[in-house]
mmCIF file of C-alpha atoms in Angstrom:
data_model
loop_
_atom_site.group_PDB
_atom_site.id
_atom_site.type_symbol
_atom_site.label_atom_id
_atom_site.label_comp_id
_atom_site.label_asym_id
_atom_site.label_seq_id
_atom_site.Cartn_x
_atom_site.Cartn_y
_atom_site.Cartn_z
ATOM 1 C CA MET A 1 -1.026 110.431 11.187
ATOM 2 C CA GLY A 2 1.040 107.423 10.149
ATOM 3 C CA LEU A 3 3.926 106.721 7.851
ATOM 4 C CA THR A 4 3.139 105.574 4.294
ATOM 5 C CA THR A 5 5.096 103.811 1.603
ATOM 6 C CA VAL A 6 7.351 106.259 -0.205
ATOM 7 C CA ARG A 7 7.332 106.504 -4.013
ATOM 8 C CA GLY A 8 9.295 108.789 -6.299
ATOM 9 C CA THR A 9 12.813 109.500 -7.459
ATOM 10 C CA ARG A 10 14.078 111.475 -4.446
ATOM 11 C CA LEU A 11 13.229 108.914 -1.805
ATOM 12 C CA SER A 12 15.334 110.447 0.950
ATOM 13 C CA ASP A 13 13.641 113.852 0.508
ATOM 14 C CA GLU A 14 10.224 112.227 0.774
ATOM 15 C CA VAL A 15 11.284 110.302 3.871
ATOM 16 C CA VAL A 16 12.579 113.502 5.447
ATOM 17 C CA ALA A 17 9.243 115.194 4.704
ATOM 18 C CA GLN A 18 7.265 112.358 6.294
ATOM 19 C CA LEU A 19 9.435 112.299 9.408
ATOM 20 C CA GLU A 20 9.135 116.073 9.726
ATOM 21 C CA ARG A 21 5.347 115.786 9.536
ATOM 22 C CA GLN A 22 5.313 113.161 12.287
ATOM 23 C CA ILE A 23 7.342 115.480 14.500
ATOM 24 C CA ALA A 24 5.427 118.674 13.678
ATOM 25 C CA ALA A 25 2.076 116.961 14.262
ATOM 26 C CA GLY A 26 3.144 115.809 17.720
ATOM 27 C CA GLU A 27 3.013 112.127 16.811
ATOM 28 C CA TRP A 28 6.596 111.985 18.061
ATOM 29 C CA PRO A 29 6.773 114.597 20.871
ATOM 30 C CA VAL A 30 9.936 116.390 21.886
ATOM 31 C CA GLY A 31 12.003 114.191 24.192
ATOM 32 C CA THR A 32 10.627 110.889 22.913
ATOM 33 C CA LYS A 33 12.448 108.193 20.958
ATOM 34 C CA ILE A 34 11.506 107.707 17.314
ATOM 35 C CA PRO A 35 10.779 104.179 16.054
ATOM 36 C CA PRO A 36 13.861 102.038 15.429
ATOM 37 C CA GLU A 37 15.327 101.770 11.960
ATOM 38 C CA PRO A 38 13.732 98.389 11.028
ATOM 39 C CA VAL A 39 10.285 99.761 11.872
ATOM 40 C CA LEU A 40 10.849 102.862 9.733
ATOM 41 C CA VAL A 41 12.171 100.760 6.851
ATOM 42 C CA ALA A 42 9.075 98.555 6.930
ATOM 43 C CA ALA A 43 6.612 101.440 7.289
ATOM 44 C CA LEU A 44 8.159 103.561 4.555
ATOM 45 C CA GLY A 45 8.996 100.764 2.141
ATOM 46 C CA VAL A 46 12.528 102.018 1.497
ATOM 47 C CA GLY A 47 16.015 100.722 2.170
ATOM 48 C CA ARG A 48 18.066 101.184 5.328
ATOM 49 C CA ASN A 49 20.434 103.611 3.631
ATOM 50 C CA THR A 50 17.564 105.889 2.645
ATOM 51 C CA VAL A 51 16.219 105.934 6.195
ATOM 52 C CA ARG A 52 19.687 106.568 7.598
ATOM 53 C CA GLU A 53 20.253 109.438 5.182
ATOM 54 C CA ALA A 54 16.943 111.043 6.155
ATOM 55 C CA VAL A 55 17.573 110.643 9.883
ATOM 56 C CA ARG A 56 21.069 112.124 9.521
ATOM 57 C CA ALA A 57 19.601 115.097 7.649
ATOM 58 C CA LEU A 58 17.177 115.755 10.499
ATOM 59 C CA GLU A 59 19.970 115.333 13.043
ATOM 60 C CA HIS A 60 22.002 117.936 11.165
ATOM 61 C CA ALA A 61 18.976 120.255 11.126
ATOM 62 C CA GLY A 62 18.667 119.848 14.896
ATOM 63 C CA LEU A 63 15.275 118.138 14.960
ATOM 64 C CA LEU A 64 16.662 114.740 15.979
ATOM 65 C CA GLU A 65 19.462 113.690 18.318
ATOM 66 C CA ALA A 66 21.201 110.311 18.246
ATOM 67 C CA ARG A 67 22.160 108.889 21.651
ATOM 68 C CA ARG A 68 24.793 106.180 21.441
ATOM 69 C CA GLY A 69 23.502 102.810 22.566
ATOM 70 C CA ASP A 70 20.005 104.155 23.174
ATOM 71 C CA GLY A 71 18.349 105.410 20.014
ATOM 72 C CA THR A 72 17.330 108.611 18.253
ATOM 73 C CA TYR A 73 15.239 111.204 20.062
ATOM 74 C CA VAL A 74 13.153 114.181 18.987
ATOM 75 C CA ARG A 75 14.982 117.335 19.964
ATOM 76 C CA ALA A 76 12.816 120.065 18.383
ATOM 77 C CA THR A 77 9.622 120.306 16.345
ATOM 78 C CA SER A 78 10.915 122.737 13.714
ATOM 79 C CA ASP A 79 14.024 124.411 12.344
ATOM 80 C CA LEU A 80 13.086 127.429 14.461
ATOM 81 C CA GLY A 81 12.909 125.301 17.585
ATOM 82 C CA ALA A 82 16.271 123.718 16.814
ATOM 83 C CA ALA A 83 17.902 127.130 16.361
ATOM 84 C CA LEU A 84 16.418 128.370 19.638
ATOM 85 C CA LEU A 85 17.651 125.270 21.426
ATOM 86 C CA ARG A 86 21.220 125.830 20.208
ATOM 87 C CA ARG A 87 21.098 129.482 21.308
ATOM 88 C CA ALA A 88 19.498 128.761 24.681
ATOM 89 C CA ARG A 89 22.273 126.314 25.572
ATOM 90 C CA ARG A 90 24.700 129.254 25.553
ATOM 91 C CA THR A 91 22.480 131.612 27.535
ATOM 92 C CA ASP A 92 22.406 132.558 31.221
ATOM 93 C CA ALA A 93 19.440 131.249 33.217
ATOM 94 C CA LEU A 94 18.240 134.761 34.070
ATOM 95 C CA HIS A 95 18.115 135.687 30.399
ATOM 96 C CA VAL A 96 16.101 132.553 29.668
ATOM 97 C CA MET A 97 13.812 133.384 32.577
ATOM 98 C CA ALA A 98 13.182 136.870 31.183
ATOM 99 C CA VAL A 99 12.103 135.383 27.843
ATOM 100 C CA ARG A 100 10.086 132.734 29.648
ATOM 101 C CA ALA A 101 8.265 135.429 31.622
ATOM 102 C CA SER A 102 7.302 137.312 28.464
ATOM 103 C CA LEU A 103 6.021 134.198 26.714
ATOM 104 C CA GLU A 104 4.178 132.668 29.669
ATOM 105 C CA ARG A 105 2.592 135.917 30.840
ATOM 106 C CA ASP A 106 1.064 136.604 27.436
ATOM 107 C CA ALA A 107 0.226 132.935 26.899
ATOM 108 C CA ALA A 108 -1.724 132.852 30.166
ATOM 109 C CA VAL A 109 -3.905 135.758 29.025
ATOM 110 C CA VAL A 110 -4.544 134.368 25.539
ATOM 111 C CA ALA A 111 -5.134 130.820 26.815
ATOM 112 C CA ALA A 112 -7.865 132.128 29.135
ATOM 113 C CA THR A 113 -9.765 133.500 26.148
ATOM 114 C CA GLU A 114 -8.973 130.896 23.480
ATOM 115 C CA ARG A 115 -8.950 127.610 25.428
ATOM 116 C CA THR A 116 -11.297 124.785 24.549
ATOM 117 C CA ASP A 117 -12.704 122.109 26.834
ATOM 118 C CA ALA A 118 -9.981 119.789 25.559
ATOM 119 C CA ASP A 119 -7.308 122.365 26.460
ATOM 120 C CA VAL A 120 -8.696 122.707 29.978
ATOM 121 C CA ALA A 121 -8.659 118.927 30.387
ATOM 122 C CA ALA A 122 -5.047 118.779 29.136
ATOM 123 C CA ILE A 123 -3.945 121.544 31.502
ATOM 124 C CA ARG A 124 -5.602 119.877 34.492
ATOM 125 C CA ALA A 125 -4.098 116.512 33.566
ATOM 126 C CA ALA A 126 -0.656 118.122 33.300
ATOM 127 C CA LEU A 127 -1.186 119.773 36.684
ATOM 128 C CA ASP A 128 -2.076 116.386 38.208
ATOM 129 C CA ALA A 129 1.030 114.831 36.624
ATOM 130 C CA ARG A 130 3.110 117.657 38.070
ATOM 131 C CA ARG A 131 1.788 116.908 41.568
ATOM 132 C CA ALA A 132 2.349 113.175 41.125
ATOM 133 C CA ALA A 133 5.992 113.761 40.153
ATOM 134 C CA ALA A 134 6.819 115.909 43.196
ATOM 135 C CA SER A 135 8.931 113.230 44.898
ATOM 136 C CA ASP A 136 11.237 112.753 41.895
ATOM 137 C CA ARG A 137 13.283 115.873 41.095
ATOM 138 C CA ALA A 138 14.022 115.034 37.435
ATOM 139 C CA ALA A 139 10.476 113.859 36.736
ATOM 140 C CA PHE A 140 9.058 116.952 38.412
ATOM 141 C CA VAL A 141 11.129 119.316 36.270
ATOM 142 C CA ALA A 142 9.867 117.641 33.087
ATOM 143 C CA ALA A 143 6.276 117.615 34.378
ATOM 144 C CA ASP A 144 6.428 121.291 35.310
ATOM 145 C CA VAL A 145 7.594 122.278 31.832
ATOM 146 C CA ALA A 146 4.900 120.029 30.325
ATOM 147 C CA PHE A 147 2.257 121.865 32.363
ATOM 148 C CA HIS A 148 3.394 125.254 31.098
ATOM 149 C CA ARG A 149 3.602 123.914 27.546
ATOM 150 C CA ALA A 150 -0.034 122.787 27.848
ATOM 151 C CA VAL A 151 -0.940 126.360 28.770
ATOM 152 C CA VAL A 152 0.949 127.705 25.761
ATOM 153 C CA ALA A 153 -0.711 125.107 23.511
ATOM 154 C CA ALA A 154 -4.103 126.441 24.659
ATOM 155 C CA THR A 155 -3.347 129.735 22.889
ATOM 156 C CA HIS A 156 -3.645 127.899 19.541
ATOM 157 C CA ASN A 157 -0.771 130.030 18.244
ATOM 158 C CA PRO A 158 1.636 127.666 16.442
ATOM 159 C CA VAL A 159 4.466 130.222 16.299
ATOM 160 C CA LEU A 160 4.268 130.840 20.035
ATOM 161 C CA LEU A 161 4.231 127.097 20.665
ATOM 162 C CA ASP A 162 7.290 126.625 18.435
ATOM 163 C CA LEU A 163 9.121 129.372 20.324
ATOM 164 C CA TYR A 164 8.257 127.837 23.662
ATOM 165 C CA THR A 165 9.076 124.290 22.626
ATOM 166 C CA GLY A 166 12.424 125.457 21.288
ATOM 167 C CA LEU A 167 13.279 126.705 24.746
ATOM 168 C CA THR A 168 12.263 123.468 26.490
ATOM 169 C CA GLU A 169 15.767 122.367 27.477
ATOM 170 C CA ALA A 170 16.653 125.840 28.756
ATOM 171 C CA LEU A 171 13.336 126.057 30.624
ATOM 172 C CA GLU A 172 14.062 122.734 32.317
ATOM 173 C CA ARG A 173 17.398 124.178 33.407
ATOM 174 C CA THR A 174 15.731 127.217 35.019
ATOM 175 C CA VAL A 175 13.080 125.073 36.748
ATOM 176 C CA ALA A 176 15.817 122.798 38.090
ATOM 177 C CA GLU A 177 17.714 125.827 39.360
ATOM 178 C CA VAL A 178 14.615 127.175 41.116
ATOM 179 C CA HIS A 179 14.120 123.886 42.992
ATOM 180 C CA ALA A 180 17.796 123.021 43.512
ATOM 181 C CA HIS A 181 17.703 124.327 47.057
ATOM 182 C CA ASP A 182 14.501 122.584 48.140
ATOM 183 C CA THR A 183 14.786 120.565 51.337
ATOM 184 C CA PRO A 184 13.404 117.011 51.597
ATOM 185 C CA ASP A 185 10.348 118.462 53.347
ATOM 186 C CA ASP A 186 9.593 120.964 50.591
ATOM 187 C CA ASP A 187 6.788 120.190 48.149
ATOM 188 C CA PRO A 188 7.780 121.628 44.758
ATOM 189 C CA ALA A 189 4.247 121.077 43.488
ATOM 190 C CA ALA A 190 3.049 123.648 46.038
ATOM 191 C CA PHE A 191 5.017 126.433 44.318
ATOM 192 C CA PRO A 192 2.619 129.423 44.133
ATOM 193 C CA GLY A 193 0.496 130.322 41.139
ATOM 194 C CA HIS A 194 0.106 127.024 39.309
ATOM 195 C CA ASP A 195 -3.264 125.863 40.666
ATOM 196 C CA GLU A 196 -4.538 129.426 40.321
ATOM 197 C CA LEU A 197 -3.382 129.601 36.698
ATOM 198 C CA ALA A 198 -5.180 126.392 35.754
ATOM 199 C CA GLU A 199 -8.396 127.550 37.392
ATOM 200 C CA ALA A 200 -8.231 131.035 35.852
ATOM 201 C CA ILE A 201 -7.834 129.560 32.368
ATOM 202 C CA ALA A 202 -10.698 127.121 32.992
ATOM 203 C CA ALA A 203 -12.865 130.045 34.145
ATOM 204 C CA GLY A 204 -11.935 132.145 31.107
ATOM 205 C CA ASP A 205 -10.541 134.938 33.300
ATOM 206 C CA PRO A 206 -7.528 136.567 31.562
ATOM 207 C CA ASP A 207 -6.836 139.012 34.402
ATOM 208 C CA ALA A 208 -6.663 136.228 36.975
ATOM 209 C CA ALA A 209 -4.519 134.169 34.606
ATOM 210 C CA ARG A 210 -2.023 137.007 34.234
ATOM 211 C CA ALA A 211 -1.950 137.522 38.008
ATOM 212 C CA ALA A 212 -1.285 133.820 38.596
ATOM 213 C CA ALA A 213 1.532 133.822 36.032
ATOM 214 C CA GLU A 214 3.051 136.933 37.613
ATOM 215 C CA ARG A 215 2.943 135.216 40.991
ATOM 216 C CA TYR A 216 4.949 132.129 40.068
ATOM 217 C CA LEU A 217 7.277 133.983 37.701
ATOM 218 C CA GLY A 218 8.123 136.556 40.364
ATOM 219 C CA ALA A 219 8.765 133.883 42.959
ATOM 220 C CA ALA A 220 10.978 131.901 40.572
ATOM 221 C CA ARG A 221 13.016 134.930 39.552
ATOM 222 C CA ALA A 222 13.554 135.911 43.187
ATOM 223 C CA ILE A 223 14.958 132.464 43.942
ATOM 224 C CA VAL A 224 17.337 132.446 40.969
ATOM 225 C CA GLU A 225 18.543 135.979 41.698
ATOM 226 C CA GLY A 226 19.066 135.092 45.347
ATOM 227 C CA THR A 227 21.399 132.231 44.434
ATOM 228 C CA ARG A 228 23.707 134.420 42.307
#
């Protein structure tokens, strides 16, 4: 899905709608930088002020975030996700983990019954990326959340995916807390349950998927509780 020349009397509203569609469709994933202003102006066929007005509107809504000297990044895929992100920033890690457990446990079961071949390939690719990022703490945290998001995406439930995506920043915080006490010899990619979860979903086994999710969620919660 690409941007098209905007026509009509309320240009800024139409630009906002097009940018929202790019975000909702995953053309601009959460955490990525949107195209720079000159590119948007050229693609949309409108003036700089119109583009700026639309971007500011989406910043105010919480879907975009301007970073001084860097650019504008996608922060959430929907108004719901933006609201969840604001709330999660004020929430204790254990509370986030409790919500995470509910979402991921159910997602594991549904993904095992609803996944397609493409979903299985995406989950395995995300698992490989998670292993490859093990030596870089920040990269690993992002890769771990991406793996779990791929599992949630395999449910084909857009509301569940919006809920999960809205918690991305808070989820990264809990993952970072779980691995904050790793030693240089620890392999975060070896954390229990992840390989088993991918294989259970690929095999279409909801019971095994739930058991794998319970395994890593229980281990993560024990670590966070033990550091309090």
